[in-house]
Amino acid sequence: MNNWHQNIRGRLGTFCLTASCLLLAGCAVSSTLPSGATTPAQWQTEQIAALDQAQHIYDQAQQQPGLLAQDEFMRHAGHQHSSAAFAVIFGQYQNWYDGFLGSYLRAQRKFAIAQPLPRHAAASPLAQPGAWRAVPALPAIARLARGKRAVFLNEDHTNPETRSLTVALLTRLRAEGFNTFAAETLYHGGIPALRQHGYATASTGFYTREPVYAEMVRTALRLGYRVIAYEAADSAHAGAREREEAANLYRRAFVGHPDARLFVNAGFAHIEKQGRYLDGHSMAEDFMRLSGIDPLAVEQTMLTGHLRKSYDSPYWRAVIDALHPQQPIVFLDAQNRPWSLLPRAYDVSVFFPRERIADGRPTWLGLWGLRVPAALPSGFCKGQYPCLVEARAVGEPRAAIPADRVLLRCAAQQRALWLRPGIYALIAVDAADHVIDRATLVAKAGTPLPRGTPATGYRAMACHPLMQVFKIRH
């Protein structure tokens, strides 16, 4: 994580002079200064101080035993700071930890990125009736990838839903001949162990601590992709980081592998093919210049739903209200050319459906047909709360990032794990990271999928002290 801290600090100190900056994207969350910040320079100074405070808390939290204790330490320490800059920066740290814990709805409440219409946006695909048709994203992107030597998909690091389609695409692109997979923040030194074991651990990377990201890497390995890392050195930030990552991608994917076809998962605008990025060009543009390869760039971060409706893109809201899709979609014209929100930067844009929640968890955890919900055994956790439940394939050690995790704070909470059909070893751990319960769990193919409730209307049940013992129905 220290390399990220240095990268982010460099970006804040050099580039984020007029806006609140998204921690890992290097792009603006808001162009408006918060109340109390009198000048852009003051806001910049406050953000740098907040980043150092947040990183110090994070580093201290790593000394605690297990995710639950680390999360609790961070929340308690975070309450000691009240500045607007700290809330922006530290909210992202909390968002990541909620993702690590499988608490995706709580993560969204801690931090989310608004999606106003960007400058130079194309006209809405609904603007001219009949000009564009909506089609399922999975088969459409696979068709668009035919004949390409590289496909780049991006993600919003604070919204794991934007990883879900990437996981599902791995199978389709493997069938199209893609054989090399690269993902942001994988540690190059951890690649040999990753390939040997077939699963991610805490030492594999930063985002792989989140189960859907770990599932992405596990799936790539299982399908026979050659998985590579491309992260820049600790000292590189801003444009230098983009150039180094592009060089790493080209060298590790193609040098000595002339038949390689590359599938990349990266964050935000790292994959834009044209336009100014930080102090220079994006990783994708540098990669194109270095390799001579024109990748298919798939934008996934600008057209998703939010708990706060004012954060929604007006294009996303109009499409969802008009078409009510139940899976990710893209738009094609009569010649099967894709619609892009920013056609100079990306080849195609993905609209995600309205998020739905079933028993406190988003249904996109089904990964668009790959996984099914599996209910926990009755009485699991033995009445000890909070309780972190983890499911791993039989034979995987506890060091492996689980296929799914769920946090229970009282016996009344009803939660399911989302898993590929198969047999899993289930454990429950307490706040001291001690295993307090074990079971075998079978995820059955054909399990009915819950329809769920729209996330914007879902009301989570708060745990009453009595619910720690008695299973109160609600």
CSV table of C-alpha atoms in Angstrom, one decimal:
chain,number,residue,atom,x,y,z
A,1,MET,CA,0.0,0.0,0.0
A,2,ASN,CA,2.9,2.4,0.5
A,3,ASN,CA,3.5,2.7,-3.2
A,4,TRP,CA,-0.1,3.8,-3.6
A,5,HIS,CA,0.4,6.4,-0.9
A,6,GLN,CA,3.4,7.9,-2.6
A,7,ASN,CA,1.6,7.9,-6.0
A,8,ILE,CA,-1.5,9.6,-4.6
A,9,ARG,CA,0.5,12.1,-2.6
A,10,GLY,CA,2.4,13.0,-5.7
A,11,ARG,CA,-0.8,13.5,-7.6
A,12,LEU,CA,-2.3,15.7,-4.9
A,13,GLY,CA,0.8,17.8,-4.6
A,14,THR,CA,1.2,18.3,-8.3
A,15,PHE,CA,-2.1,18.2,-10.1
A,16,CYS,CA,-5.1,18.4,-7.9
A,17,LEU,CA,-5.0,22.2,-7.4
A,18,THR,CA,-8.7,23.0,-8.0
A,19,ALA,CA,-10.7,19.9,-7.1
A,20,SER,CA,-11.2,17.2,-4.6
A,21,CYS,CA,-9.2,14.3,-6.1
A,22,LEU,CA,-10.3,10.7,-6.3
A,23,LEU,CA,-7.7,8.9,-4.4
A,24,LEU,CA,-6.6,6.2,-6.9
A,25,ALA,CA,-7.9,7.6,-10.1
A,26,GLY,CA,-6.1,10.9,-10.2
A,27,CYS,CA,-9.3,12.5,-11.4
A,28,ALA,CA,-11.7,15.0,-10.0
A,29,VAL,CA,-14.6,14.0,-7.8
A,30,SER,CA,-15.9,17.5,-7.6
A,31,SER,CA,-14.8,20.8,-9.1
A,32,THR,CA,-16.4,22.7,-6.3
A,33,LEU,CA,-14.4,23.6,-3.2
A,34,PRO,CA,-16.1,22.5,0.0
A,35,SER,CA,-17.3,25.0,2.5
A,36,GLY,CA,-14.5,26.2,4.8
A,37,ALA,CA,-11.8,25.8,2.1
A,38,THR,CA,-11.1,29.4,1.1
A,39,THR,CA,-8.7,28.7,-1.8
A,40,PRO,CA,-7.7,25.8,-4.1
A,41,ALA,CA,-4.2,25.8,-2.5
A,42,GLN,CA,-5.8,25.5,1.0
A,43,TRP,CA,-7.9,22.6,-0.1
A,44,GLN,CA,-4.9,20.9,-1.7
A,45,THR,CA,-2.9,21.3,1.6
A,46,GLU,CA,-5.8,19.9,3.6
A,47,GLN,CA,-6.1,16.8,1.3
A,48,ILE,CA,-2.4,16.1,1.6
A,49,ALA,CA,-2.6,16.3,5.3
A,50,ALA,CA,-5.7,14.1,5.3
A,51,LEU,CA,-4.0,11.5,3.1
A,52,ASP,CA,-1.1,11.3,5.5
A,53,GLN,CA,-3.5,10.9,8.4
A,54,ALA,CA,-5.5,8.2,6.6
A,55,GLN,CA,-2.4,6.3,5.6
A,56,HIS,CA,-1.1,6.4,9.2
A,57,ILE,CA,-4.3,4.9,10.5
A,58,TYR,CA,-4.3,2.3,7.7
A,59,ASP,CA,-0.7,1.3,8.6
A,60,GLN,CA,-1.6,1.0,12.3
A,61,ALA,CA,-4.6,-1.1,11.4
A,62,GLN,CA,-2.5,-3.6,9.7
A,63,GLN,CA,-1.0,-4.6,13.0
A,64,GLN,CA,-4.4,-5.8,14.2
A,65,PRO,CA,-5.3,-9.5,13.9
A,66,GLY,CA,-7.6,-10.1,11.0
A,67,LEU,CA,-10.0,-8.0,8.9
A,68,LEU,CA,-12.6,-7.4,11.6
A,69,ALA,CA,-10.2,-6.0,14.1
A,70,GLN,CA,-8.5,-3.9,11.4
A,71,ASP,CA,-11.9,-2.5,10.2
A,72,GLU,CA,-12.9,-1.7,13.8
A,73,PHE,CA,-9.6,0.0,14.5
A,74,MET,CA,-9.9,2.2,11.4
A,75,ARG,CA,-13.5,3.2,12.2
A,76,HIS,CA,-12.6,4.1,15.8
A,77,ALA,CA,-9.5,6.1,14.7
A,78,GLY,CA,-11.4,7.8,11.9
A,79,HIS,CA,-13.8,9.3,14.4
A,80,GLN,CA,-11.0,11.4,15.8
A,81,HIS,CA,-10.9,13.5,12.6
A,82,SER,CA,-13.6,15.7,11.4
A,83,SER,CA,-12.3,17.8,8.5
A,84,ALA,CA,-14.0,17.7,5.1
A,85,ALA,CA,-10.8,16.6,3.4
A,86,PHE,CA,-10.3,13.8,5.8
A,87,ALA,CA,-13.9,12.6,5.2
A,88,VAL,CA,-13.3,12.5,1.4
A,89,ILE,CA,-10.0,10.6,1.7
A,90,PHE,CA,-10.7,8.3,4.6
A,91,GLY,CA,-14.2,7.5,3.2
A,92,GLN,CA,-12.4,5.7,0.4
A,93,TYR,CA,-10.3,3.6,2.8
A,94,GLN,CA,-13.5,2.6,4.6
A,95,ASN,CA,-15.2,1.8,1.3
A,96,TRP,CA,-12.3,-0.5,0.4
A,97,TYR,CA,-12.5,-2.3,3.8
A,98,ASP,CA,-16.2,-2.8,3.5
A,99,GLY,CA,-15.6,-4.4,0.1
A,100,PHE,CA,-13.0,-6.6,1.6
A,101,LEU,CA,-15.6,-7.7,4.2
A,102,GLY,CA,-18.3,-8.3,1.6
A,103,SER,CA,-20.4,-5.4,2.9
A,104,TYR,CA,-21.0,-3.8,-0.4
A,105,LEU,CA,-24.0,-1.8,0.5
A,106,ARG,CA,-22.3,-0.2,3.5
A,107,ALA,CA,-19.3,0.5,1.2
A,108,GLN,CA,-21.5,2.6,-1.1
A,109,ARG,CA,-22.8,4.5,1.9
A,110,LYS,CA,-19.3,5.4,2.9
A,111,PHE,CA,-18.1,6.6,-0.5
A,112,ALA,CA,-19.4,6.9,-4.0
A,113,ILE,CA,-18.5,9.0,-7.0
A,114,ALA,CA,-21.1,11.2,-8.7
A,115,GLN,CA,-21.5,10.8,-12.5
A,116,PRO,CA,-22.4,14.1,-14.0
A,117,LEU,CA,-22.4,14.3,-17.8
A,118,PRO,CA,-18.8,14.8,-18.9
A,119,ARG,CA,-17.7,17.5,-21.3
A,120,HIS,CA,-17.7,16.4,-24.9
A,121,ALA,CA,-20.2,13.6,-24.2
A,122,ALA,CA,-21.9,12.1,-27.2
A,123,ALA,CA,-25.6,12.4,-27.6
A,124,SER,CA,-27.7,9.9,-25.6
A,125,PRO,CA,-28.4,6.6,-27.4
A,126,LEU,CA,-32.0,7.5,-26.9
A,127,ALA,CA,-31.8,10.9,-28.5
A,128,GLN,CA,-32.5,9.7,-32.0
A,129,PRO,CA,-35.2,6.9,-32.0
A,130,GLY,CA,-34.1,3.9,-34.0
A,131,ALA,CA,-30.5,4.9,-34.4
A,132,TRP,CA,-29.2,2.6,-31.6
A,133,ARG,CA,-30.4,-0.7,-30.2
A,134,ALA,CA,-29.6,-2.1,-26.7
A,135,VAL,CA,-28.0,-5.5,-26.6
A,136,PRO,CA,-26.6,-7.7,-23.8
A,137,ALA,CA,-23.0,-6.5,-23.1
A,138,LEU,CA,-21.4,-9.9,-22.7
A,139,PRO,CA,-21.8,-11.4,-26.2
A,140,ALA,CA,-21.5,-7.9,-27.8
A,141,ILE,CA,-18.1,-7.1,-26.3
A,142,ALA,CA,-16.9,-10.6,-27.2
A,143,ARG,CA,-17.9,-10.0,-30.8
A,144,LEU,CA,-16.2,-6.5,-30.8
A,145,ALA,CA,-13.0,-8.1,-29.5
A,146,ARG,CA,-12.7,-10.4,-32.5
A,147,GLY,CA,-9.5,-9.6,-34.4
A,148,LYS,CA,-8.2,-7.4,-31.6
A,149,ARG,CA,-4.8,-8.1,-30.0
A,150,ALA,CA,-5.8,-6.3,-26.7
A,151,VAL,CA,-9.0,-5.5,-24.8
A,152,PHE,CA,-8.9,-3.0,-22.0
A,153,LEU,CA,-11.8,-2.8,-19.5
A,154,ASN,CA,-11.8,-0.2,-16.7
A,155,GLU,CA,-13.4,-0.3,-13.2
A,156,ASP,CA,-14.4,2.0,-10.4
A,157,HIS,CA,-12.2,0.9,-7.5
A,158,THR,CA,-14.9,2.0,-5.0
A,159,ASN,CA,-17.6,0.0,-6.8
A,160,PRO,CA,-16.9,-3.7,-7.2
A,161,GLU,CA,-20.0,-4.0,-9.4
A,162,THR,CA,-17.8,-2.7,-12.2
A,163,ARG,CA,-15.7,-5.8,-11.8
A,164,SER,CA,-18.6,-8.2,-12.2
A,165,LEU,CA,-18.8,-8.0,-16.0
A,166,THR,CA,-15.1,-8.4,-16.3
A,167,VAL,CA,-15.2,-11.7,-14.5
A,168,ALA,CA,-18.0,-13.0,-16.7
A,169,LEU,CA,-16.1,-11.8,-19.9
A,170,LEU,CA,-13.0,-13.9,-19.1
A,171,THR,CA,-14.7,-17.1,-20.4
A,172,ARG,CA,-16.0,-15.5,-23.6
A,173,LEU,CA,-12.7,-13.8,-24.4
A,174,ARG,CA,-10.7,-17.0,-23.7
A,175,ALA,CA,-12.9,-18.7,-26.3
A,176,GLU,CA,-12.0,-15.9,-28.7
A,177,GLY,CA,-8.3,-16.7,-28.3
A,178,PHE,CA,-7.2,-14.3,-25.6
A,179,ASN,CA,-4.6,-15.9,-23.5
A,180,THR,CA,-2.9,-13.2,-21.3
A,181,PHE,CA,-4.6,-11.3,-18.4
A,182,ALA,CA,-3.3,-8.3,-16.5
A,183,ALA,CA,-4.9,-6.6,-13.5
A,184,GLU,CA,-4.1,-3.4,-11.7
A,185,THR,CA,-2.2,-3.6,-8.3
A,186,LEU,CA,-1.1,-7.2,-8.7
A,187,TYR,CA,2.4,-7.3,-7.2
A,188,HIS,CA,5.0,-8.5,-9.8
A,189,GLY,CA,6.9,-10.4,-7.1
A,190,GLY,CA,3.8,-12.4,-6.1
A,191,ILE,CA,3.0,-13.7,-9.6
A,192,PRO,CA,5.0,-17.0,-9.4
A,193,ALA,CA,3.1,-18.0,-6.2
A,194,LEU,CA,-0.2,-16.9,-7.7
A,195,ARG,CA,0.4,-19.0,-10.8
A,196,GLN,CA,1.5,-22.0,-8.7
A,197,HIS,CA,-1.4,-21.9,-6.2
A,198,GLY,CA,-4.2,-20.8,-8.5
A,199,TYR,CA,-5.7,-18.3,-6.0
A,200,ALA,CA,-4.9,-14.9,-4.5
A,201,THR,CA,-3.6,-14.2,-1.0
A,202,ALA,CA,-3.1,-11.0,0.9
A,203,SER,CA,0.4,-10.7,-0.7
A,204,THR,CA,-0.9,-11.0,-4.3
A,205,GLY,CA,-2.0,-7.4,-4.5
A,206,PHE,CA,-4.1,-4.7,-2.9
A,207,TYR,CA,-7.5,-5.0,-4.6
A,208,THR,CA,-7.4,-8.8,-4.6
A,209,ARG,CA,-8.2,-8.7,-1.0
A,210,GLU,CA,-11.8,-8.0,-2.2
A,211,PRO,CA,-13.5,-11.3,-3.1
A,212,VAL,CA,-14.8,-10.3,-6.5
A,213,TYR,CA,-11.4,-9.1,-7.6
A,214,ALA,CA,-9.8,-12.2,-6.3
A,215,GLU,CA,-12.5,-14.2,-8.2
A,216,MET,CA,-11.4,-12.4,-11.3
A,217,VAL,CA,-7.8,-13.5,-11.0
A,218,ARG,CA,-8.8,-17.1,-9.9
A,219,THR,CA,-11.1,-17.4,-12.9
A,220,ALA,CA,-8.3,-16.2,-15.3
A,221,LEU,CA,-5.9,-18.8,-13.9
A,222,ARG,CA,-8.5,-21.6,-14.0
A,223,LEU,CA,-9.2,-20.8,-17.7
A,224,GLY,CA,-5.6,-21.0,-18.6
A,225,TYR,CA,-4.7,-17.3,-19.0
A,226,ARG,CA,-1.1,-16.3,-18.4
A,227,VAL,CA,-1.6,-13.7,-15.6
A,228,ILE,CA,0.9,-10.9,-15.4
A,229,ALA,CA,1.4,-7.8,-13.3
A,230,TYR,CA,2.1,-4.3,-14.7
A,231,GLU,CA,2.1,-2.0,-11.7
A,232,ALA,CA,4.8,0.7,-11.7
A,233,ALA,CA,7.5,1.1,-9.1
A,234,ASP,CA,6.9,2.9,-5.8
A,235,SER,CA,8.7,6.0,-7.0
A,236,ALA,CA,6.6,6.5,-10.2
A,237,HIS,CA,3.5,8.7,-10.1
A,238,ALA,CA,1.3,10.6,-12.5
A,239,GLY,CA,2.6,10.5,-16.1
A,240,ALA,CA,5.7,8.5,-15.1
A,241,ARG,CA,3.5,5.8,-13.7
A,242,GLU,CA,1.4,5.6,-16.9
A,243,ARG,CA,4.5,5.3,-19.0
A,244,GLU,CA,6.0,2.6,-16.8
A,245,GLU,CA,2.8,0.6,-16.6
A,246,ALA,CA,2.4,0.8,-20.4
A,247,ALA,CA,6.0,-0.5,-20.8
A,248,ASN,CA,5.4,-3.3,-18.3
A,249,LEU,CA,2.3,-4.3,-20.1
A,250,TYR,CA,4.0,-4.5,-23.5
A,251,ARG,CA,7.2,-6.2,-22.3
A,252,ARG,CA,5.5,-8.8,-20.1
A,253,ALA,CA,2.6,-9.6,-22.4
A,254,PHE,CA,4.2,-9.5,-25.8
A,255,VAL,CA,8.0,-9.7,-25.7
A,256,GLY,CA,8.8,-13.4,-26.2
A,257,HIS,CA,5.1,-14.1,-26.7
A,258,PRO,CA,4.3,-13.0,-30.3
A,259,ASP,CA,1.0,-14.8,-30.3
A,260,ALA,CA,-0.2,-13.1,-27.1
A,261,ARG,CA,-3.7,-11.6,-27.0
A,262,LEU,CA,-4.1,-9.4,-23.9
A,263,PHE,CA,-7.1,-8.7,-21.6
A,264,VAL,CA,-6.5,-5.8,-19.2
A,265,ASN,CA,-8.4,-4.7,-16.1
A,266,ALA,CA,-7.5,-1.2,-15.0
A,267,GLY,CA,-8.9,1.7,-13.1
A,268,PHE,CA,-10.9,4.6,-14.6
A,269,ALA,CA,-9.2,6.7,-17.2
A,270,HIS,CA,-6.0,4.6,-17.4
A,271,ILE,CA,-7.6,3.0,-20.4
A,272,GLU,CA,-8.6,6.1,-22.4
A,273,LYS,CA,-7.2,6.1,-25.9
A,274,GLN,CA,-7.0,9.8,-26.5
A,275,GLY,CA,-6.9,13.0,-24.4
A,276,ARG,CA,-4.8,14.6,-21.7
A,277,TYR,CA,-4.4,12.6,-18.6
A,278,LEU,CA,-2.7,14.1,-15.5
A,279,ASP,CA,0.6,15.6,-16.8
A,280,GLY,CA,0.7,13.6,-20.0
A,281,HIS,CA,-1.0,10.6,-21.5
A,282,SER,CA,-2.9,7.6,-20.1
A,283,MET,CA,-1.4,4.1,-19.8
A,284,ALA,CA,-3.5,3.0,-22.8
A,285,GLU,CA,-2.3,5.8,-25.0
A,286,ASP,CA,1.3,5.2,-24.0
A,287,PHE,CA,0.8,1.5,-24.7
A,288,MET,CA,-0.6,2.2,-28.1
A,289,ARG,CA,2.3,4.4,-29.0
A,290,LEU,CA,4.8,1.8,-27.7
A,291,SER,CA,3.3,-1.3,-29.2
A,292,GLY,CA,1.4,-0.2,-32.3
A,293,ILE,CA,-1.6,-2.1,-31.0
A,294,ASP,CA,-5.1,-0.5,-31.0
A,295,PRO,CA,-7.0,-2.1,-28.1
A,296,LEU,CA,-10.7,-2.3,-27.7
A,297,ALA,CA,-11.4,0.1,-24.8
A,298,VAL,CA,-14.5,-0.7,-22.7
A,299,GLU,CA,-15.7,2.0,-20.3
A,300,GLN,CA,-17.6,0.7,-17.3
A,301,THR,CA,-17.4,3.4,-14.6
A,302,MET,CA,-19.7,6.3,-15.8
A,303,LEU,CA,-23.1,4.6,-16.2
A,304,THR,CA,-24.0,2.9,-13.0
A,305,GLY,CA,-26.6,3.5,-10.3
A,306,HIS,CA,-26.1,5.1,-6.9
A,307,LEU,CA,-27.9,5.1,-3.6
A,308,ARG,CA,-28.0,8.9,-3.9
A,309,LYS,CA,-30.0,9.5,-7.1
A,310,SER,CA,-28.4,12.9,-7.6
A,311,TYR,CA,-25.2,11.0,-8.3
A,312,ASP,CA,-26.6,9.2,-11.3
A,313,SER,CA,-25.7,10.1,-14.9
A,314,PRO,CA,-28.8,11.6,-16.6
A,315,TYR,CA,-28.1,9.2,-19.5
A,316,TRP,CA,-28.1,6.2,-17.2
A,317,ARG,CA,-31.3,7.3,-15.5
A,318,ALA,CA,-33.1,7.8,-18.9
A,319,VAL,CA,-32.0,4.4,-20.3
A,320,ILE,CA,-32.9,2.5,-17.1
A,321,ASP,CA,-36.3,4.2,-16.9
A,322,ALA,CA,-37.0,3.5,-20.5
A,323,LEU,CA,-35.6,-0.1,-21.0
A,324,HIS,CA,-35.5,-1.6,-17.5
A,325,PRO,CA,-32.5,-3.9,-18.3
A,326,GLN,CA,-31.8,-6.8,-16.0
A,327,GLN,CA,-28.2,-7.3,-17.2
A,328,PRO,CA,-25.4,-5.0,-18.4
A,329,ILE,CA,-26.1,-3.6,-21.9
A,330,VAL,CA,-24.3,-1.7,-24.7
A,331,PHE,CA,-25.8,0.1,-27.7
A,332,LEU,CA,-25.1,-0.8,-31.4
A,333,ASP,CA,-26.1,1.0,-34.6
A,334,ALA,CA,-27.4,-0.6,-37.7
A,335,GLN,CA,-23.8,-1.5,-38.8
A,336,ASN,CA,-23.1,-3.0,-35.3
A,337,ARG,CA,-20.8,-0.1,-34.4
A,338,PRO,CA,-20.9,0.5,-30.6
A,339,TRP,CA,-22.0,3.7,-28.9
A,340,SER,CA,-19.6,5.4,-26.5
A,341,LEU,CA,-20.2,8.2,-24.0
A,342,LEU,CA,-16.8,9.6,-24.9
A,343,PRO,CA,-16.1,8.3,-28.4
A,344,ARG,CA,-12.6,9.8,-28.7
A,345,ALA,CA,-11.5,8.1,-25.5
A,346,TYR,CA,-13.4,4.8,-25.4
A,347,ASP,CA,-14.8,2.4,-28.0
A,348,VAL,CA,-17.9,1.3,-26.1
A,349,SER,CA,-19.7,2.2,-22.9
A,350,VAL,CA,-21.5,-0.2,-20.6
A,351,PHE,CA,-24.8,0.6,-18.8
A,352,PHE,CA,-25.3,-1.5,-15.7
A,353,PRO,CA,-28.8,-2.3,-14.6
A,354,ARG,CA,-30.4,-0.8,-11.5
A,355,GLU,CA,-28.8,-2.4,-8.4
A,356,ARG,CA,-31.1,-4.7,-6.4
A,357,ILE,CA,-30.6,-6.0,-2.9
A,358,ALA,CA,-31.6,-9.4,-1.5
A,359,ASP,CA,-31.1,-10.1,2.2
A,360,GLY,CA,-28.7,-7.1,2.5
A,361,ARG,CA,-26.5,-8.1,-0.5
A,362,PRO,CA,-26.5,-7.0,-4.1
A,363,THR,CA,-27.7,-9.5,-6.6
A,364,TRP,CA,-24.9,-8.6,-9.1
A,365,LEU,CA,-22.8,-10.9,-6.9
A,366,GLY,CA,-24.2,-13.6,-9.2
A,367,LEU,CA,-21.7,-12.3,-11.8
A,368,TRP,CA,-24.4,-12.5,-14.5
A,369,GLY,CA,-25.0,-16.2,-14.4
A,370,LEU,CA,-21.9,-17.6,-12.9
A,371,ARG,CA,-22.9,-17.8,-9.2
A,372,VAL,CA,-25.9,-18.7,-7.1
A,373,PRO,CA,-27.0,-17.8,-3.6
A,374,ALA,CA,-26.3,-20.3,-0.8
A,375,ALA,CA,-27.9,-19.9,2.6
A,376,LEU,CA,-25.8,-20.3,5.7
A,377,PRO,CA,-26.4,-23.2,8.0
A,378,SER,CA,-28.9,-22.6,10.8
A,379,GLY,CA,-27.1,-21.4,13.9
A,380,PHE,CA,-23.8,-20.8,12.2
A,381,CYS,CA,-21.5,-18.5,14.2
A,382,LYS,CA,-22.7,-20.2,17.5
A,383,GLY,CA,-24.2,-16.9,18.7
A,384,GLN,CA,-20.9,-15.0,18.7
A,385,TYR,CA,-21.1,-11.6,16.9
A,386,PRO,CA,-19.8,-9.9,15.0
A,387,CYS,CA,-18.9,-12.9,12.9
A,388,LEU,CA,-17.2,-12.9,9.6
A,389,VAL,CA,-18.2,-15.9,7.4
A,390,GLU,CA,-15.9,-17.0,4.6
A,391,ALA,CA,-16.4,-19.7,1.9
A,392,ARG,CA,-13.4,-21.3,0.0
A,393,ALA,CA,-13.2,-24.2,-2.4
A,394,VAL,CA,-12.5,-27.4,-0.6
A,395,GLY,CA,-8.7,-27.8,-0.3
A,396,GLU,CA,-7.9,-24.1,-0.4
A,397,PRO,CA,-6.1,-22.9,2.7
A,398,ARG,CA,-7.2,-20.0,4.9
A,399,ALA,CA,-4.5,-17.8,3.3
A,400,ALA,CA,-6.5,-17.9,0.1
A,401,ILE,CA,-8.9,-14.9,-0.4
A,402,PRO,CA,-12.3,-16.6,-0.2
A,403,ALA,CA,-14.8,-16.9,-3.0
A,404,ASP,CA,-17.2,-14.8,-0.9
A,405,ARG,CA,-17.4,-13.2,2.6
A,406,VAL,CA,-20.3,-11.9,4.6
A,407,LEU,CA,-20.3,-10.0,7.9
A,408,LEU,CA,-23.0,-10.8,10.4
A,409,ARG,CA,-23.6,-8.5,13.4
A,410,CYS,CA,-26.5,-10.3,15.0
A,411,ALA,CA,-28.4,-13.6,14.7
A,412,ALA,CA,-31.4,-12.0,13.1
A,413,GLN,CA,-29.5,-10.9,10.0
A,414,GLN,CA,-30.3,-13.1,7.0
A,415,ARG,CA,-27.4,-13.3,4.5
A,416,ALA,CA,-26.5,-15.6,1.7
A,417,LEU,CA,-23.1,-16.2,0.1
A,418,TRP,CA,-22.9,-16.0,-3.7
A,419,LEU,CA,-20.9,-18.9,-5.1
A,420,ARG,CA,-20.3,-21.0,-8.2
A,421,PRO,CA,-22.0,-24.3,-8.0
A,422,GLY,CA,-19.9,-26.7,-6.0
A,423,ILE,CA,-18.8,-27.7,-2.5
A,424,TYR,CA,-17.2,-25.2,-0.1
A,425,ALA,CA,-15.5,-25.2,3.2
A,426,LEU,CA,-17.2,-22.6,5.4
A,427,ILE,CA,-15.6,-20.9,8.4
A,428,ALA,CA,-16.7,-18.2,10.9
A,429,VAL,CA,-14.2,-16.0,12.6
A,430,ASP,CA,-14.6,-13.6,15.5
A,431,ALA,CA,-13.2,-10.1,16.1
A,432,ALA,CA,-9.9,-11.7,17.4
A,433,ASP,CA,-9.6,-13.6,14.1
A,434,HIS,CA,-10.2,-17.0,15.8
A,435,VAL,CA,-12.2,-19.6,13.9
A,436,ILE,CA,-15.4,-20.2,15.9
A,437,ASP,CA,-17.4,-22.4,13.6
A,438,ARG,CA,-16.9,-24.7,10.5
A,439,ALA,CA,-19.3,-26.3,8.1
A,440,THR,CA,-19.5,-27.7,4.5
A,441,LEU,CA,-21.7,-25.7,2.2
A,442,VAL,CA,-23.1,-26.9,-1.1
A,443,ALA,CA,-24.0,-24.2,-3.8
A,444,LYS,CA,-26.5,-25.9,-6.0
A,445,ALA,CA,-26.8,-25.2,-9.8
A,446,GLY,CA,-30.3,-24.0,-10.7
A,447,THR,CA,-30.9,-22.4,-7.3
A,448,PRO,CA,-33.6,-19.8,-7.9
A,449,LEU,CA,-32.2,-16.3,-8.0
A,450,PRO,CA,-33.9,-13.7,-5.8
A,451,ARG,CA,-35.3,-10.7,-7.5
A,452,GLY,CA,-34.4,-8.4,-4.6
A,453,THR,CA,-35.4,-4.8,-3.8
A,454,PRO,CA,-34.0,-1.7,-5.6
A,455,ALA,CA,-31.0,-0.5,-3.7
A,456,THR,CA,-32.4,3.0,-3.4
A,457,GLY,CA,-35.4,1.7,-1.6
A,458,TYR,CA,-33.8,-1.0,0.6
A,459,ARG,CA,-33.7,-0.4,4.3
A,460,ALA,CA,-31.2,-2.4,6.2
A,461,MET,CA,-32.2,-3.8,9.6
A,462,ALA,CA,-30.2,-2.4,12.5
A,463,CYS,CA,-29.1,-5.0,15.1
A,464,HIS,CA,-30.7,-4.5,18.5
A,465,PRO,CA,-28.6,-5.7,21.5
A,466,LEU,CA,-31.1,-8.5,22.1
A,467,MET,CA,-30.6,-9.8,18.6
A,468,GLN,CA,-27.1,-10.8,19.5
A,469,VAL,CA,-28.7,-13.8,21.2
A,470,PHE,CA,-32.2,-14.3,19.9
A,471,LYS,CA,-33.1,-14.6,16.3
A,472,ILE,CA,-35.8,-12.0,16.0
A,473,ARG,CA,-37.8,-12.1,12.7
A,474,HIS,CA,-38.4,-8.8,10.9
